[in-house]
Amino acid sequence: MTLILFSTTDLKGARQAEFGRLLRSLGRNALGDEPVRSYVLLQNCSDEELAVLRAHAPACCHLMARAGRCSLSAARNLLIEAAIAQEAFGPDDIVGFPDDDCWLPDHLAASLAATFAGSERLDLLICRIAPDPGLAAFGPGAMRPAAMREVVRVATSNSMFVRGPAFLRLGRFDESLGVGTPNGGAEDTDFVIRAFLAARQSGFVDRAVVAHAAPDRNSAAKYYRGALIVLARHAHRNPALFYEFLRKLLVGGYFTLCGRLRPVALLAALGAATRSLGARAAS
């Protein structure tokens, strides 16, 4: 088993301290019994900055540089292509997508390996996040079957892990979604829904496993448009997803009444979701 992780950061952004913390946590995980391989795209990065960071990054990190900036989904796709070209994914490898402002407890690689080894049919594992996650290791006994509502409402890029062969079958992130696109987010929601629907078995560890700030009260409104588009796209695929889509429509109305979402933004989100539904009907 190798834990294969994809991350990106903007060197002109404000997360350099957090990114350094992520790299240190990757290095500590790589000191354990389970191999770790991390692919990182450094955006707004010069050749000189790349050379410095390569000299100081943990050996498990494969750094790439980009002079400009691209969206989060495009960055992940670039990293995925580079990883596939460099090395094959094994049948027991585990893939994840930590953000540059999260960090991984020292036990994470070993805990994920034990959990996936406990069920050869487990293709997707989701968990919770918190600023101060539990530092105790976990295994198959901490997992229960994941429900669609948890996949939609709990899973983020920081808290979803996919078995290697299942990951390869999923394809890439949708580059019309994500931070840096007009739709603003939900590329991870689209990815994890597709992973859940294709998985032989999906599990949920109902505890904070990865360190990341909890979403603030405005984040759901900020990323509302992308989330509504994704749920509209997948609503036809099973009743639970249709329910989540209807619920999201009501949430949008509530956000607007509370002043957390401007009416013009709600209308734009509804229009984009309608086009997503129309595209599905036409296909």
Short mmCIF file of C-alpha atoms in Angstrom, two decimals:
data_model
loop_
_atom_site.label_atom_id
_atom_site.label_comp_id
_atom_site.label_asym_id
_atom_site.label_seq_id
_atom_site.Cartn_x
_atom_site.Cartn_y
_atom_site.Cartn_z
CA MET A 1 0.00 0.00 0.00
CA THR A 2 1.17 3.49 -0.85
CA LEU A 3 -0.72 6.58 0.27
CA ILE A 4 -0.71 8.86 -2.80
CA LEU A 5 -1.69 12.47 -2.18
CA PHE A 6 -2.29 15.45 -4.47
CA SER A 7 -2.03 19.04 -3.21
CA THR A 8 -1.45 22.53 -4.60
CA THR A 9 -0.55 25.91 -3.15
CA ASP A 10 -0.07 29.47 -4.37
CA LEU A 11 3.31 30.85 -3.32
CA LYS A 12 1.89 34.37 -3.62
CA GLY A 13 -0.97 33.48 -1.31
CA ALA A 14 -1.28 33.73 2.46
CA ARG A 15 -0.93 30.05 3.33
CA GLN A 16 2.83 29.55 3.36
CA ALA A 17 2.94 28.72 7.07
CA GLU A 18 0.06 26.27 6.73
CA PHE A 19 1.68 24.70 3.66
CA GLY A 20 4.90 24.17 5.58
CA ARG A 21 2.90 22.46 8.33
CA LEU A 22 1.33 20.13 5.75
CA LEU A 23 4.75 19.20 4.36
CA ARG A 24 6.06 18.41 7.83
CA SER A 25 3.07 16.18 8.54
CA LEU A 26 3.62 14.36 5.25
CA GLY A 27 7.23 13.77 6.22
CA ARG A 28 6.25 12.34 9.61
CA ASN A 29 3.74 9.96 7.99
CA ALA A 30 6.42 8.84 5.55
CA LEU A 31 8.62 7.78 8.48
CA GLY A 32 6.14 5.03 9.37
CA ASP A 33 5.79 1.56 7.92
CA GLU A 34 3.47 2.63 5.08
CA PRO A 35 4.95 4.42 2.04
CA VAL A 36 3.71 7.93 1.27
CA ARG A 37 4.01 9.71 -2.08
CA SER A 38 2.84 13.30 -2.39
CA TYR A 39 2.53 15.28 -5.63
CA VAL A 40 2.42 19.04 -5.12
CA LEU A 41 1.86 21.80 -7.69
CA LEU A 42 3.48 25.08 -6.65
CA GLN A 43 1.61 27.88 -8.40
CA ASN A 44 3.09 31.32 -9.04
CA CYS A 45 6.45 29.64 -8.52
CA SER A 46 9.76 30.50 -10.19
CA ASP A 47 12.49 27.99 -11.01
CA GLU A 48 14.59 29.45 -8.22
CA GLU A 49 11.80 29.05 -5.66
CA LEU A 50 11.21 25.48 -6.86
CA ALA A 51 14.88 24.61 -6.33
CA VAL A 52 14.81 25.99 -2.77
CA LEU A 53 11.64 24.14 -1.85
CA ARG A 54 12.88 20.88 -3.34
CA ALA A 55 15.95 21.12 -1.16
CA HIS A 56 13.85 21.45 1.99
CA ALA A 57 10.75 19.35 1.27
CA PRO A 58 10.43 15.79 2.62
CA ALA A 59 11.74 13.09 0.29
CA CYS A 60 8.21 11.76 -0.24
CA CYS A 61 7.15 15.01 -1.95
CA HIS A 62 7.34 15.39 -5.74
CA LEU A 63 7.17 19.11 -6.46
CA MET A 64 6.06 20.69 -9.73
CA ALA A 65 6.03 24.41 -10.54
CA ARG A 66 3.75 26.67 -12.57
CA ALA A 67 4.64 30.28 -13.30
CA GLY A 68 1.01 31.41 -13.21
CA ARG A 69 -2.20 30.32 -11.54
CA CYS A 70 -4.87 27.80 -12.52
CA SER A 71 -8.05 26.53 -10.90
CA LEU A 72 -7.97 23.93 -8.15
CA SER A 73 -9.55 21.25 -10.34
CA ALA A 74 -7.12 21.95 -13.20
CA ALA A 75 -4.18 21.80 -10.77
CA ARG A 76 -5.27 18.42 -9.48
CA ASN A 77 -5.67 17.09 -13.01
CA LEU A 78 -2.15 18.22 -13.91
CA LEU A 79 -0.80 16.39 -10.86
CA ILE A 80 -2.79 13.25 -11.62
CA GLU A 81 -1.45 13.13 -15.17
CA ALA A 82 2.11 13.57 -13.90
CA ALA A 83 1.68 10.83 -11.30
CA ILE A 84 0.21 8.34 -13.77
CA ALA A 85 3.02 9.04 -16.23
CA GLN A 86 5.63 8.54 -13.53
CA GLU A 87 4.45 5.43 -11.72
CA ALA A 88 1.70 2.81 -11.81
CA PHE A 89 -1.00 2.77 -9.16
CA GLY A 90 -1.14 -0.52 -7.25
CA PRO A 91 -4.33 -2.41 -6.37
CA ASP A 92 -4.01 -1.49 -2.69
CA ASP A 93 -2.84 2.11 -3.07
CA ILE A 94 -4.95 4.82 -1.46
CA VAL A 95 -5.47 8.26 -3.02
CA GLY A 96 -6.32 11.54 -1.29
CA PHE A 97 -6.42 15.29 -1.94
CA PRO A 98 -5.35 17.33 1.11
CA ASP A 99 -5.59 21.12 0.87
CA ASP A 100 -2.53 23.24 1.58
CA ASP A 101 -4.03 24.48 4.87
CA CYS A 102 -4.66 21.07 6.42
CA TRP A 103 -2.27 18.68 8.18
CA LEU A 104 -2.26 14.93 8.71
CA PRO A 105 -1.93 13.23 12.10
CA ASP A 106 1.13 10.99 12.29
CA HIS A 107 -0.95 7.80 12.31
CA LEU A 108 -2.97 8.58 9.20
CA ALA A 109 -1.10 6.50 6.60
CA ALA A 110 -1.02 3.46 8.90
CA SER A 111 -4.68 3.87 9.92
CA LEU A 112 -5.85 4.15 6.32
CA ALA A 113 -3.79 1.12 5.32
CA ALA A 114 -5.30 -0.97 8.14
CA THR A 115 -8.83 0.15 7.32
CA PHE A 116 -8.60 -0.55 3.59
CA ALA A 117 -6.83 -3.87 4.26
CA GLY A 118 -9.75 -4.86 6.47
CA SER A 119 -12.09 -4.99 3.47
CA GLU A 120 -10.86 -5.79 -0.03
CA ARG A 121 -14.08 -4.34 -1.44
CA LEU A 122 -13.68 -0.95 0.25
CA ASP A 123 -13.21 1.61 -2.53
CA LEU A 124 -14.11 4.86 -0.75
CA LEU A 125 -13.57 6.04 2.81
CA ILE A 126 -14.78 9.38 4.14
CA CYS A 127 -14.29 10.95 7.55
CA ARG A 128 -14.74 14.20 9.42
CA ILE A 129 -12.32 17.11 9.78
CA ALA A 130 -11.58 19.41 12.72
CA PRO A 131 -8.86 21.87 13.71
CA ASP A 132 -7.75 19.45 16.43
CA PRO A 133 -8.48 15.90 15.25
CA GLY A 134 -8.12 12.81 17.37
CA LEU A 135 -4.54 11.61 17.45
CA ALA A 136 -5.35 7.97 18.21
CA ALA A 137 -5.02 5.49 15.35
CA PHE A 138 -8.10 3.82 13.90
CA GLY A 139 -8.86 0.71 11.90
CA PRO A 140 -11.73 -1.24 10.33
CA GLY A 141 -13.65 -1.31 13.61
CA ALA A 142 -14.08 2.47 13.51
CA MET A 143 -15.83 2.34 10.12
CA ARG A 144 -19.48 1.89 9.22
CA PRO A 145 -21.20 2.05 5.83
CA ALA A 146 -21.40 5.58 4.41
CA ALA A 147 -24.79 7.09 3.54
CA MET A 148 -25.39 9.48 0.67
CA ARG A 149 -26.22 12.36 3.03
CA GLU A 150 -22.76 11.96 4.62
CA VAL A 151 -21.06 11.84 1.24
CA VAL A 152 -22.77 15.08 0.20
CA ARG A 153 -22.67 16.98 3.50
CA VAL A 154 -19.52 15.73 5.25
CA ALA A 155 -16.97 14.69 2.63
CA THR A 156 -14.48 17.27 1.37
CA SER A 157 -11.25 16.98 -0.56
CA ASN A 158 -9.49 16.66 2.80
CA SER A 159 -11.63 13.81 4.06
CA MET A 160 -12.10 11.43 1.12
CA PHE A 161 -9.79 8.54 0.29
CA VAL A 162 -10.17 6.25 -2.74
CA ARG A 163 -8.60 2.88 -3.52
CA GLY A 164 -6.19 3.10 -6.46
CA PRO A 165 -8.08 1.06 -9.12
CA ALA A 166 -11.37 2.81 -8.28
CA PHE A 167 -9.62 6.18 -8.55
CA LEU A 168 -8.27 5.33 -12.01
CA ARG A 169 -11.77 4.36 -13.21
CA LEU A 170 -13.27 7.67 -12.04
CA GLY A 171 -11.42 9.91 -14.45
CA ARG A 172 -10.48 13.47 -13.62
CA PHE A 173 -11.91 16.42 -11.74
CA ASP A 174 -14.44 18.53 -13.62
CA GLU A 175 -12.56 21.68 -14.60
CA SER A 176 -15.76 23.71 -14.82
CA LEU A 177 -15.97 23.42 -11.03
CA GLY A 178 -13.71 24.42 -8.17
CA VAL A 179 -11.98 27.46 -6.72
CA GLY A 180 -10.69 29.58 -9.58
CA THR A 181 -13.71 28.90 -11.85
CA PRO A 182 -16.95 30.91 -12.20
CA ASN A 183 -18.77 28.13 -10.33
CA GLY A 184 -16.47 28.52 -7.34
CA GLY A 185 -16.39 25.09 -5.74
CA ALA A 186 -17.87 21.59 -5.43
CA GLU A 187 -15.36 19.79 -7.67
CA ASP A 188 -14.68 17.55 -4.66
CA THR A 189 -18.42 16.95 -4.13
CA ASP A 190 -18.80 15.89 -7.75
CA PHE A 191 -15.78 13.60 -7.46
CA VAL A 192 -16.87 11.94 -4.21
CA ILE A 193 -20.44 11.40 -5.44
CA ARG A 194 -19.10 9.65 -8.53
CA ALA A 195 -16.75 7.61 -6.32
CA PHE A 196 -19.62 6.60 -4.01
CA LEU A 197 -21.89 5.56 -6.87
CA ALA A 198 -19.13 3.47 -8.47
CA ALA A 199 -17.71 1.96 -5.28
CA ARG A 200 -18.15 -1.66 -4.33
CA GLN A 201 -18.19 -0.55 -0.70
CA SER A 202 -18.02 2.90 0.91
CA GLY A 203 -17.15 3.52 4.55
CA PHE A 204 -17.48 6.38 7.02
CA VAL A 205 -15.28 7.01 10.06
CA ASP A 206 -17.49 9.23 12.20
CA ARG A 207 -14.68 11.15 13.87
CA ALA A 208 -12.26 13.90 12.92
CA VAL A 209 -9.32 12.21 11.22
CA VAL A 210 -7.71 15.08 9.28
CA ALA A 211 -6.83 18.50 10.69
CA HIS A 212 -8.56 21.34 8.88
CA ALA A 213 -10.61 24.30 9.96
CA ALA A 214 -14.30 23.51 10.18
CA PRO A 215 -16.42 25.26 7.54
CA ASP A 216 -17.57 28.66 8.80
CA ARG A 217 -21.18 29.78 8.60
CA ASN A 218 -20.60 31.54 5.29
CA SER A 219 -18.81 28.75 3.41
CA ALA A 220 -21.99 26.91 2.38
CA ALA A 221 -23.35 30.13 0.88
CA LYS A 222 -20.02 30.96 -0.74
CA TYR A 223 -19.92 27.61 -2.56
CA TYR A 224 -23.67 27.29 -3.05
CA ARG A 225 -23.66 27.65 -6.84
CA GLY A 226 -21.19 24.83 -7.47
CA ALA A 227 -22.90 22.52 -4.99
CA LEU A 228 -26.31 23.09 -6.56
CA ILE A 229 -24.94 22.41 -10.06
CA VAL A 230 -23.41 19.12 -8.90
CA LEU A 231 -26.56 17.96 -7.15
CA ALA A 232 -28.68 18.90 -10.18
CA ARG A 233 -26.29 16.92 -12.38
CA HIS A 234 -26.58 13.76 -10.27
CA ALA A 235 -30.15 14.10 -8.94
CA HIS A 236 -31.50 11.53 -11.40
CA ARG A 237 -29.10 8.82 -10.26
CA ASN A 238 -30.89 7.75 -7.07
CA PRO A 239 -33.63 8.98 -4.71
CA ALA A 240 -31.18 10.04 -2.00
CA LEU A 241 -29.42 12.39 -4.42
CA PHE A 242 -32.73 13.78 -5.63
CA TYR A 243 -33.63 14.50 -2.00
CA GLU A 244 -30.28 16.26 -1.46
CA PHE A 245 -30.95 18.38 -4.56
CA LEU A 246 -34.40 19.42 -3.31
CA ARG A 247 -32.96 20.16 0.12
CA LYS A 248 -30.27 22.34 -1.45
CA LEU A 249 -32.91 24.35 -3.27
CA LEU A 250 -34.62 25.06 0.06
CA VAL A 251 -31.28 25.91 1.67
CA GLY A 252 -30.70 28.50 -1.06
CA GLY A 253 -34.00 30.18 -0.25
CA TYR A 254 -33.13 30.19 3.45
CA PHE A 255 -29.69 31.69 2.78
CA THR A 256 -31.29 34.44 0.71
CA LEU A 257 -33.86 35.27 3.39
CA CYS A 258 -31.07 35.44 5.98
CA GLY A 259 -28.96 37.73 3.82
CA ARG A 260 -26.17 35.17 3.40
CA LEU A 261 -26.80 34.81 -0.34
CA ARG A 262 -27.75 37.72 -2.57
CA PRO A 263 -30.90 37.22 -4.66
CA VAL A 264 -28.92 37.74 -7.87
CA ALA A 265 -26.49 34.99 -6.79
CA LEU A 266 -29.38 32.64 -6.02
CA LEU A 267 -30.93 33.28 -9.43
CA ALA A 268 -27.57 32.68 -11.13
CA ALA A 269 -27.16 29.40 -9.24
CA LEU A 270 -30.68 28.30 -10.17
CA GLY A 271 -30.00 29.13 -13.82
CA ALA A 272 -26.75 27.17 -13.84
CA ALA A 273 -28.42 24.21 -12.15
CA THR A 274 -31.29 24.31 -14.64
CA ARG A 275 -28.78 24.21 -17.51
CA SER A 276 -27.14 21.22 -15.82
CA LEU A 277 -30.49 19.46 -15.66
CA GLY A 278 -31.20 20.43 -19.28
CA ALA A 279 -27.87 19.07 -20.44
CA ARG A 280 -28.65 15.79 -18.71
CA ALA A 281 -32.09 15.60 -20.34
CA ALA A 282 -30.61 16.25 -23.78
CA SER A 283 -27.89 13.60 -23.46
#
